[in-house]
Short mmCIF file of C-alpha atoms in Angstrom, two decimals:
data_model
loop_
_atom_site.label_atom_id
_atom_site.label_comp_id
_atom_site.label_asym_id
_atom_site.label_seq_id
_atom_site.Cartn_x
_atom_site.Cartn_y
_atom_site.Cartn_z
CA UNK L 1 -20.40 21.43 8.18
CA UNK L 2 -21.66 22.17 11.83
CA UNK L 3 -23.57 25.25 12.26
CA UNK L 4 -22.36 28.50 12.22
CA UNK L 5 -20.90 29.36 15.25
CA UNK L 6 -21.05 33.29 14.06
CA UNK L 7 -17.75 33.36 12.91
CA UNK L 8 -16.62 33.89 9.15
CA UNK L 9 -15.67 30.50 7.71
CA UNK L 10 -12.85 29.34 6.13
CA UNK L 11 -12.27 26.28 4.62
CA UNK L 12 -9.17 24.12 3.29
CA UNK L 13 -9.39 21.83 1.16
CA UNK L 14 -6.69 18.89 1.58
CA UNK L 15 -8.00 15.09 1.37
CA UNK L 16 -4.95 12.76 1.04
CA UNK L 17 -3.66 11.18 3.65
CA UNK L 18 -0.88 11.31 7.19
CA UNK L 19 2.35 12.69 5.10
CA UNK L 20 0.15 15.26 2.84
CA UNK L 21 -1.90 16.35 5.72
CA UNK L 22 1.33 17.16 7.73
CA UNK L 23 3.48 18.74 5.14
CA UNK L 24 0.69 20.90 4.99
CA UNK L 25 0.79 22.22 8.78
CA UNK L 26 3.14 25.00 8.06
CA UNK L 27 0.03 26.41 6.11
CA UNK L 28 -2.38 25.74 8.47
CA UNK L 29 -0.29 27.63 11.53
CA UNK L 30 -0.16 30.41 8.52
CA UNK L 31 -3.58 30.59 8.28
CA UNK L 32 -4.89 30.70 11.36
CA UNK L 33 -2.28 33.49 12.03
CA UNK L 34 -3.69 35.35 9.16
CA UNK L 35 -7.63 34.92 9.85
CA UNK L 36 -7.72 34.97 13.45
CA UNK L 37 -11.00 35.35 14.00
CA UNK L 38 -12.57 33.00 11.50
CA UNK L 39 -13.36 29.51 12.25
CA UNK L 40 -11.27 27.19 10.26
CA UNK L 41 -12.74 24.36 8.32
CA UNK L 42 -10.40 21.45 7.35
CA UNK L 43 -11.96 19.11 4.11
CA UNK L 44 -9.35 16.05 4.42
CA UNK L 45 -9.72 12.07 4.58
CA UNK L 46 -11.97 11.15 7.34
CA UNK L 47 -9.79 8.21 9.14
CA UNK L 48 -6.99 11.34 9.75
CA UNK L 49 -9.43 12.97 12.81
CA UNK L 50 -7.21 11.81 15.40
CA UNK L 51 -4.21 13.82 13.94
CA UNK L 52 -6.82 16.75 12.76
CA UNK L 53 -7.44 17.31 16.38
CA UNK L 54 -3.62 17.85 17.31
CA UNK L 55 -3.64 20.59 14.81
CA UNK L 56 -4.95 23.64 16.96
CA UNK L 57 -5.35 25.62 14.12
CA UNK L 58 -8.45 23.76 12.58
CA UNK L 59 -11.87 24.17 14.30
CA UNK L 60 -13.39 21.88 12.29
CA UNK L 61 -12.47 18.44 10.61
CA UNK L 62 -14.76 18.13 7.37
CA UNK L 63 -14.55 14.58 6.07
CA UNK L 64 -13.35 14.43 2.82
CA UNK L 65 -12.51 11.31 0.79
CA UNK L 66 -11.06 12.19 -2.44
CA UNK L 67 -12.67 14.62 -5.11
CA UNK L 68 -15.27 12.41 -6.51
CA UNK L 69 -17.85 13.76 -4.24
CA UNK L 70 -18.77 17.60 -3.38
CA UNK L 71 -17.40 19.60 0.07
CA UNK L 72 -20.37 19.13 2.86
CA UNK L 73 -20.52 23.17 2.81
CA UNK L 74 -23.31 24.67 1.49
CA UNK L 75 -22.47 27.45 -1.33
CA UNK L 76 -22.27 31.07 -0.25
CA UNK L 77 -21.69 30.05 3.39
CA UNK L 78 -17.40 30.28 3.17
CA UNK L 79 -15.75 33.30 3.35
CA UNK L 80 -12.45 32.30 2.14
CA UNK L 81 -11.35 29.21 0.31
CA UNK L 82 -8.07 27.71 0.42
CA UNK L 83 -7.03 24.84 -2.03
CA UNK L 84 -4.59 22.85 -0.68
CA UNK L 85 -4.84 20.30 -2.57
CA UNK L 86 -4.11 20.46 -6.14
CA UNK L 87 -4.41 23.15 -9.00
CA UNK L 88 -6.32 20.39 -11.54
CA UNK L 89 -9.92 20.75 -12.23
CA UNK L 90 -10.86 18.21 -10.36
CA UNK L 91 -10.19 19.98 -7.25
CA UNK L 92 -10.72 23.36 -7.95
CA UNK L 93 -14.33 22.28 -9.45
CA UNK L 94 -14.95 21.45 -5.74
CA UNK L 95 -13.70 24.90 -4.36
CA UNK L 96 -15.38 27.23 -7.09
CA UNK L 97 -18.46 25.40 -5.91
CA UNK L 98 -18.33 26.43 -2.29
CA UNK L 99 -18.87 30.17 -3.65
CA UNK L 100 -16.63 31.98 -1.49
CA UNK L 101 -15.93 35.70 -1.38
CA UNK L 102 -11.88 34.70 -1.24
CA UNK L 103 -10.29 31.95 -2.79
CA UNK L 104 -6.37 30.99 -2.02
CA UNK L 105 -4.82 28.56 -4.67
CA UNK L 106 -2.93 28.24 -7.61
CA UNK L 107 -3.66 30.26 -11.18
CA UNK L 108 -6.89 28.68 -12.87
CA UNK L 109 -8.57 30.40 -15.41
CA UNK L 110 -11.26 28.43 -15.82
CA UNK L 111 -12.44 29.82 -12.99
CA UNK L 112 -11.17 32.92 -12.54
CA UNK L 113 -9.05 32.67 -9.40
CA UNK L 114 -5.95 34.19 -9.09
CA UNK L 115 -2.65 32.91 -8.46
CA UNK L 116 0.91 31.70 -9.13
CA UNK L 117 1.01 29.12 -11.85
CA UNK L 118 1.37 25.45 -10.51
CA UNK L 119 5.18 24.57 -9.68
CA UNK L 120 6.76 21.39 -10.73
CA UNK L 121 9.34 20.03 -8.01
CA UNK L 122 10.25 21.90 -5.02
CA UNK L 123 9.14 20.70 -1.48
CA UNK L 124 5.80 20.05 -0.37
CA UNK L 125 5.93 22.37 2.56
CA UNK L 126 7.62 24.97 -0.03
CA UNK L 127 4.99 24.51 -2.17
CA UNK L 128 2.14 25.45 0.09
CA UNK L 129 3.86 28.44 1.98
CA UNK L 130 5.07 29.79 -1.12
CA UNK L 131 1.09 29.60 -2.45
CA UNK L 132 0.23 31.87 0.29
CA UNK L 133 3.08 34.23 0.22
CA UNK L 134 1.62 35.20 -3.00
CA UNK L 135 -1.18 35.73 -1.83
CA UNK L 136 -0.10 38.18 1.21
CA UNK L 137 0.40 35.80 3.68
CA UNK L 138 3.57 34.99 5.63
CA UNK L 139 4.58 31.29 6.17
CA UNK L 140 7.12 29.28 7.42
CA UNK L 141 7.64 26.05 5.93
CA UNK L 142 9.54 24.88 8.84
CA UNK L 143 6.96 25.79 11.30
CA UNK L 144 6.03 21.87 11.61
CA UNK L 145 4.92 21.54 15.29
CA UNK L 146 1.55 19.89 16.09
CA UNK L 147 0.69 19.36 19.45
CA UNK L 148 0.78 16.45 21.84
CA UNK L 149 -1.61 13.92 22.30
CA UNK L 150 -3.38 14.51 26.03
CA UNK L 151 -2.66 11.03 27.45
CA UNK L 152 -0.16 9.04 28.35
CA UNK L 153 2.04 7.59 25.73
CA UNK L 154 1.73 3.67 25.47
CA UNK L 155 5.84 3.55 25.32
CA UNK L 156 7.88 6.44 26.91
CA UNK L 157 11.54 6.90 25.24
CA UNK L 158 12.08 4.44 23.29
CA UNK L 159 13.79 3.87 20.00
CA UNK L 160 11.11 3.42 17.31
CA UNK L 161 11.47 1.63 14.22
CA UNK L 162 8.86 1.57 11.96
CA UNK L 163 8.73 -1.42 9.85
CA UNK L 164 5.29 -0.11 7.21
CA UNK L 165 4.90 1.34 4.29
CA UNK L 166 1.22 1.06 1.50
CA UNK L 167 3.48 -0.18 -0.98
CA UNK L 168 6.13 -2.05 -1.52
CA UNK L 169 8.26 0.27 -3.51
CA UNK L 170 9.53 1.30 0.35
CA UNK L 171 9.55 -1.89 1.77
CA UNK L 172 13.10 -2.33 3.28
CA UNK L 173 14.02 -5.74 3.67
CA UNK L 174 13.03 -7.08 7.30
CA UNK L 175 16.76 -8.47 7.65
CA UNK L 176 17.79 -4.70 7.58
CA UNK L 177 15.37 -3.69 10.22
CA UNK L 178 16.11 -7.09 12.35
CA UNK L 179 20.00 -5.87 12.09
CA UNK L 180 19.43 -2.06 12.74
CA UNK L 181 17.23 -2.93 15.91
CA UNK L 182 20.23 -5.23 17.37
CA UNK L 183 22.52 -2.44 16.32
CA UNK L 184 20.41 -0.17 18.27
CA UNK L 185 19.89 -2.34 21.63
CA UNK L 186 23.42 -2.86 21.38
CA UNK L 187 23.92 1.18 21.73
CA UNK L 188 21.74 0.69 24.97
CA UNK L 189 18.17 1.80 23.21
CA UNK L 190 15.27 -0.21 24.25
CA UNK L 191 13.05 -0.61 20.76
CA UNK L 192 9.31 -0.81 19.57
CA UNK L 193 8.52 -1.85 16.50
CA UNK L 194 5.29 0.26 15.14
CA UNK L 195 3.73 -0.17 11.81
CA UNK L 196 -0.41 -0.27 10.31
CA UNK L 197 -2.61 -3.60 10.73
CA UNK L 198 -1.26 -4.69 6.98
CA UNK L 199 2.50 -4.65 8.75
CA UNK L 200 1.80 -6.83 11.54
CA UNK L 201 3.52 -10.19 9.56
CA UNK L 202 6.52 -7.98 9.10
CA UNK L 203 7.13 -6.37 12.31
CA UNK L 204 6.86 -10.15 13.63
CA UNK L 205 9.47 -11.09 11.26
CA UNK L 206 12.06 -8.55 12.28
CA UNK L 207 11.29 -9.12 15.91
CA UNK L 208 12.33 -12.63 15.64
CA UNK L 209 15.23 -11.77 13.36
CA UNK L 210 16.48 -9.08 16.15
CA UNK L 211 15.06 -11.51 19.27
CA UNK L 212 12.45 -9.28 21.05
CA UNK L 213 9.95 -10.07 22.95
CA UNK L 214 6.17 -9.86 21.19
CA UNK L 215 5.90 -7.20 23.70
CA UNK L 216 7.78 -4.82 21.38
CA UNK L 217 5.58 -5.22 18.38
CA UNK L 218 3.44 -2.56 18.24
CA UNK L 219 1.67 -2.80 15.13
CA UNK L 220 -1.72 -2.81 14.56
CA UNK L 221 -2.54 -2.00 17.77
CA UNK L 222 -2.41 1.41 18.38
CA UNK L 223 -4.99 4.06 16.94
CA UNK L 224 -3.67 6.66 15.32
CA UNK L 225 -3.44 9.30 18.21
CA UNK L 226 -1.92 6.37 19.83
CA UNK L 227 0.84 6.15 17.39
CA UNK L 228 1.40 10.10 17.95
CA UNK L 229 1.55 9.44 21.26
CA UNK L 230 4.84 7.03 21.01
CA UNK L 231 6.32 9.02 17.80
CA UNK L 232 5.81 11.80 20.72
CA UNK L 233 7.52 10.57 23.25
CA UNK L 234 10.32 8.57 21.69
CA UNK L 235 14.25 9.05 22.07
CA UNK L 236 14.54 8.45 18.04
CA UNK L 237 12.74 7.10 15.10
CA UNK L 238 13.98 4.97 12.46
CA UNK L 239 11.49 4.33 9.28
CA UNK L 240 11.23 4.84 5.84
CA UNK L 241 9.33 7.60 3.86
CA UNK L 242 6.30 7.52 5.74
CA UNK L 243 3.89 9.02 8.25
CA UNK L 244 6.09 8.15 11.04
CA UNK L 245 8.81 10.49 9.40
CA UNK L 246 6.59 13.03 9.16
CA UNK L 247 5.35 12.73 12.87
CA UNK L 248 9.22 12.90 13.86
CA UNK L 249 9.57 16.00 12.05
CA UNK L 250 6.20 17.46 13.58
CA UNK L 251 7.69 16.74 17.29
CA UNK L 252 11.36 17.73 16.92
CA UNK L 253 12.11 14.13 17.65
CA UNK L 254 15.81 13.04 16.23
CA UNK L 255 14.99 10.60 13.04
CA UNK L 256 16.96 8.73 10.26
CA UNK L 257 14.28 7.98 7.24
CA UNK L 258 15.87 5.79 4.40
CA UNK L 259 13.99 7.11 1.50
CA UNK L 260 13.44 4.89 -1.95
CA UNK L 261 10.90 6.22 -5.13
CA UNK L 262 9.97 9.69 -3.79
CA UNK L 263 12.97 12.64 -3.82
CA UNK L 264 13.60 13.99 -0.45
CA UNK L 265 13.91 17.49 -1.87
CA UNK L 266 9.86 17.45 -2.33
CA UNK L 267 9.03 14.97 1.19
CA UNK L 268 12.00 15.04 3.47
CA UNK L 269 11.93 16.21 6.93
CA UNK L 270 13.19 20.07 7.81
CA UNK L 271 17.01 20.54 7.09
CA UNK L 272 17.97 22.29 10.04
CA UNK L 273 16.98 18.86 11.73
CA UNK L 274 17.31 16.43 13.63
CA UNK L 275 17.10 14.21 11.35
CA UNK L 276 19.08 12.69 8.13
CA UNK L 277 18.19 11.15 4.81
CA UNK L 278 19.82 8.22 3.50
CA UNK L 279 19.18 7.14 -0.24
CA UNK L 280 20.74 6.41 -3.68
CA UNK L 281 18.99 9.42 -5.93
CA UNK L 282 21.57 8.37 -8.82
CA UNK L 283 19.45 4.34 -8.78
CA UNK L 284 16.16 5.69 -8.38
CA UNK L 285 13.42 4.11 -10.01
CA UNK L 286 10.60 6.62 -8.83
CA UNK L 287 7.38 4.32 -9.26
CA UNK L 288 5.54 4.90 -5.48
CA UNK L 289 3.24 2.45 -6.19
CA UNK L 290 5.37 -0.56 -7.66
CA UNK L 291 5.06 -3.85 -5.39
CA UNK L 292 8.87 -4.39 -5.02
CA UNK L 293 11.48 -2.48 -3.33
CA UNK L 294 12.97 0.94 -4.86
CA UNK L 295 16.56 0.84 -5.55
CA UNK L 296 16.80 3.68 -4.16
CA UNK L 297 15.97 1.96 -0.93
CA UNK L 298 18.22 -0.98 -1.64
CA UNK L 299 21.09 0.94 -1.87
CA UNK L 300 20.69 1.83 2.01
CA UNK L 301 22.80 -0.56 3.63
CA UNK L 302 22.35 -1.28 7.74
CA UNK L 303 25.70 0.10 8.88
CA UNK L 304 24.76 2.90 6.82
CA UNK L 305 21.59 3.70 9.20
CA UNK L 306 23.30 3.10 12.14
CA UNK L 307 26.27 5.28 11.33
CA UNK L 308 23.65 8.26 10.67
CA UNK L 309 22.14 7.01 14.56
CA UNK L 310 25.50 7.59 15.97
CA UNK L 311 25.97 10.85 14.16
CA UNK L 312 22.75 12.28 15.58
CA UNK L 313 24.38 11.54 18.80
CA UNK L 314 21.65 10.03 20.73
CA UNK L 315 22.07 9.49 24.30
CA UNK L 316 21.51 6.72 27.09
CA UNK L 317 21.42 9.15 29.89
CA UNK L 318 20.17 7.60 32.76
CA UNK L 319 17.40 10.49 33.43
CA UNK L 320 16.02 8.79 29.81
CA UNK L 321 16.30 12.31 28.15
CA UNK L 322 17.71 11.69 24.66
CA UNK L 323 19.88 14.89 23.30
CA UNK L 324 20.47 14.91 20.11
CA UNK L 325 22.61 17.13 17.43
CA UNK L 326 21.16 18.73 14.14
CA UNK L 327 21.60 16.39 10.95
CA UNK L 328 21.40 17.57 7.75
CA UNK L 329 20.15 15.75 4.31
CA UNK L 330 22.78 12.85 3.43
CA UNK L 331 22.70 11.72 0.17
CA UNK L 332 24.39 8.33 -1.21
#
């Protein structure tokens, strides 16, 4: 950790990665509305920064890869600890270390903290606002918002379909996206196609399925602020369980996410919208990390997507201001 800049500290601990770090924002406003005048210390995966600095709430970004190696803070020096991250040993080994005066997490004996016992389903958000409503502190697990990246964004209002995913358990075929994208220049929306450096083959592959130009591949080119940026600034977003959902929840922005192993109930985007679900819960196969696609996902057909577009009514007006109605959570 920097020095101390006189304030008390606290510190949260929450090292996973894009999705975890922003279904955990709704804590983080909570937080900061609760502690005011401490200076908040964020412990989370070190390539997030760019999206750590849209959080106004955290002071500090404290690079954190996994729990196999101690929190850079030197014991006695937090004030309050918040786990964020897990109620297992492995992470609250890491939090009793930092010695604080306060710690916020889930019942562990072990080490004496105090707490509800850890609960099994339930939303992420949910999960973490609840934590601190036990503690005293009010949260809103809907209160999502992050801010804005300062620059321009590299694409202003366009439709953006994001083609990535780590695994392949929520790969949706390319033909899908290639059909959705013509669906979706047909209803007058210009389209980017966004994904990480490992998507780059497959964004190319739905370009050429859906005929557009090279120009609208976007993936592996922007940083991740970057990505914000267009996420930001687009008229809808079209993806599968991923960051990019997450990001279109974080900026209001109208979204249909087809999901495939993971439930919606614990990773979908706020209910009161916009945005809709689409997924088969009753063919679920649940294994996140499996190579081939989720039935779940498979089940998601493309006039399915595109009937959940026109549903969110997104516009073509010719100011390029998208409106957009509140969807709900649509399951197959």
């Amino acid at each position: 950790m920097p020095p101390s800049d006189g304030r008390p500290e606290l510190l949260v601990l929450r090292a996973i990665k894009l999705g975890d770090l922003l279904v955990a924002v709704p804590a983080l406003h909570a937080l900061r509305r609760a502690f005011p005048d401490h200076r908040i210390t964020l412990a989370t995966t070190a390539w997030l920064a760019p999206v750590v600095e849209l959080v106004p709430d955290v002071d500090v970004h404290l690079a954190q890869h996994g729990l196999d190696h101690p929190i850079g803070a030197r014991a006695g020096t937090v004030d309050v600890a918040v786990n964020l991250h897990g109620a297992g040993p492995e992470s609250s080994d890491l939090v009793a270390a930092l010695g604080a005066r306060r710690v916020i997490g889930h019942a562990d004996p072990s080490h004496g903290f105090d707490g509800p016992a850890w609960p099994e389903g339930g939303h992420e958000r949910e999960r973490w606002t609840r934590l601190l409503e036990w503690h005293g502190i009010a949260a809103d697990p809907e209160d999502v918002a992050i801010a804005r990246p300062a620059g321009p964004p590299a694409v202003d209002g366009a439709a953006v379909v994001h083609v990535g995913a780590f695994h392949g358990a929520r790969h949706w075929p390319t033909d899908r996206f290639g059909d959705v994208v013509r669906g979706l220049r047909e209803r007058g929306l210009d389209v980017v196609l966004t994904g990480g450096a490992d998507d780059v083959e497959r964004a190319a592959a739905v370009a050429q399925a859906a005929g557009l130009t090279p120009e609208a591949v976007l993936a592996g080119s922007l940083g991740l602020q970057e990505f914000a940026g267009v996420i930001a600034a687009a008229r809808l977003v079209v993806t599968v369980d991923t960051g990019a959902a997450h990001l279109a929840s974080a900026y209001g922005i109208p979204s249909v996410v087809v999901f495939g192993p993971a439930p919606p109930e614990a990773w979908g985007p706020p209910a009161s919208g916009p945005h809709v679900v689409l997924t088969d819960a009753s063919v679920r196969r649940g294994d996140v990390f499996a190579e081939d696609p989720d039935p779940a996902l498979l089940a998601v057909g493309v006039a399915d997507v595109l009937s959940a577009v026109d549903g969110l009514g997104v516009t073509t007006a010719a100011n390029g201001a998208g409106t957009a109605v509140t969807g709900g959570l649509v399951g197959r």
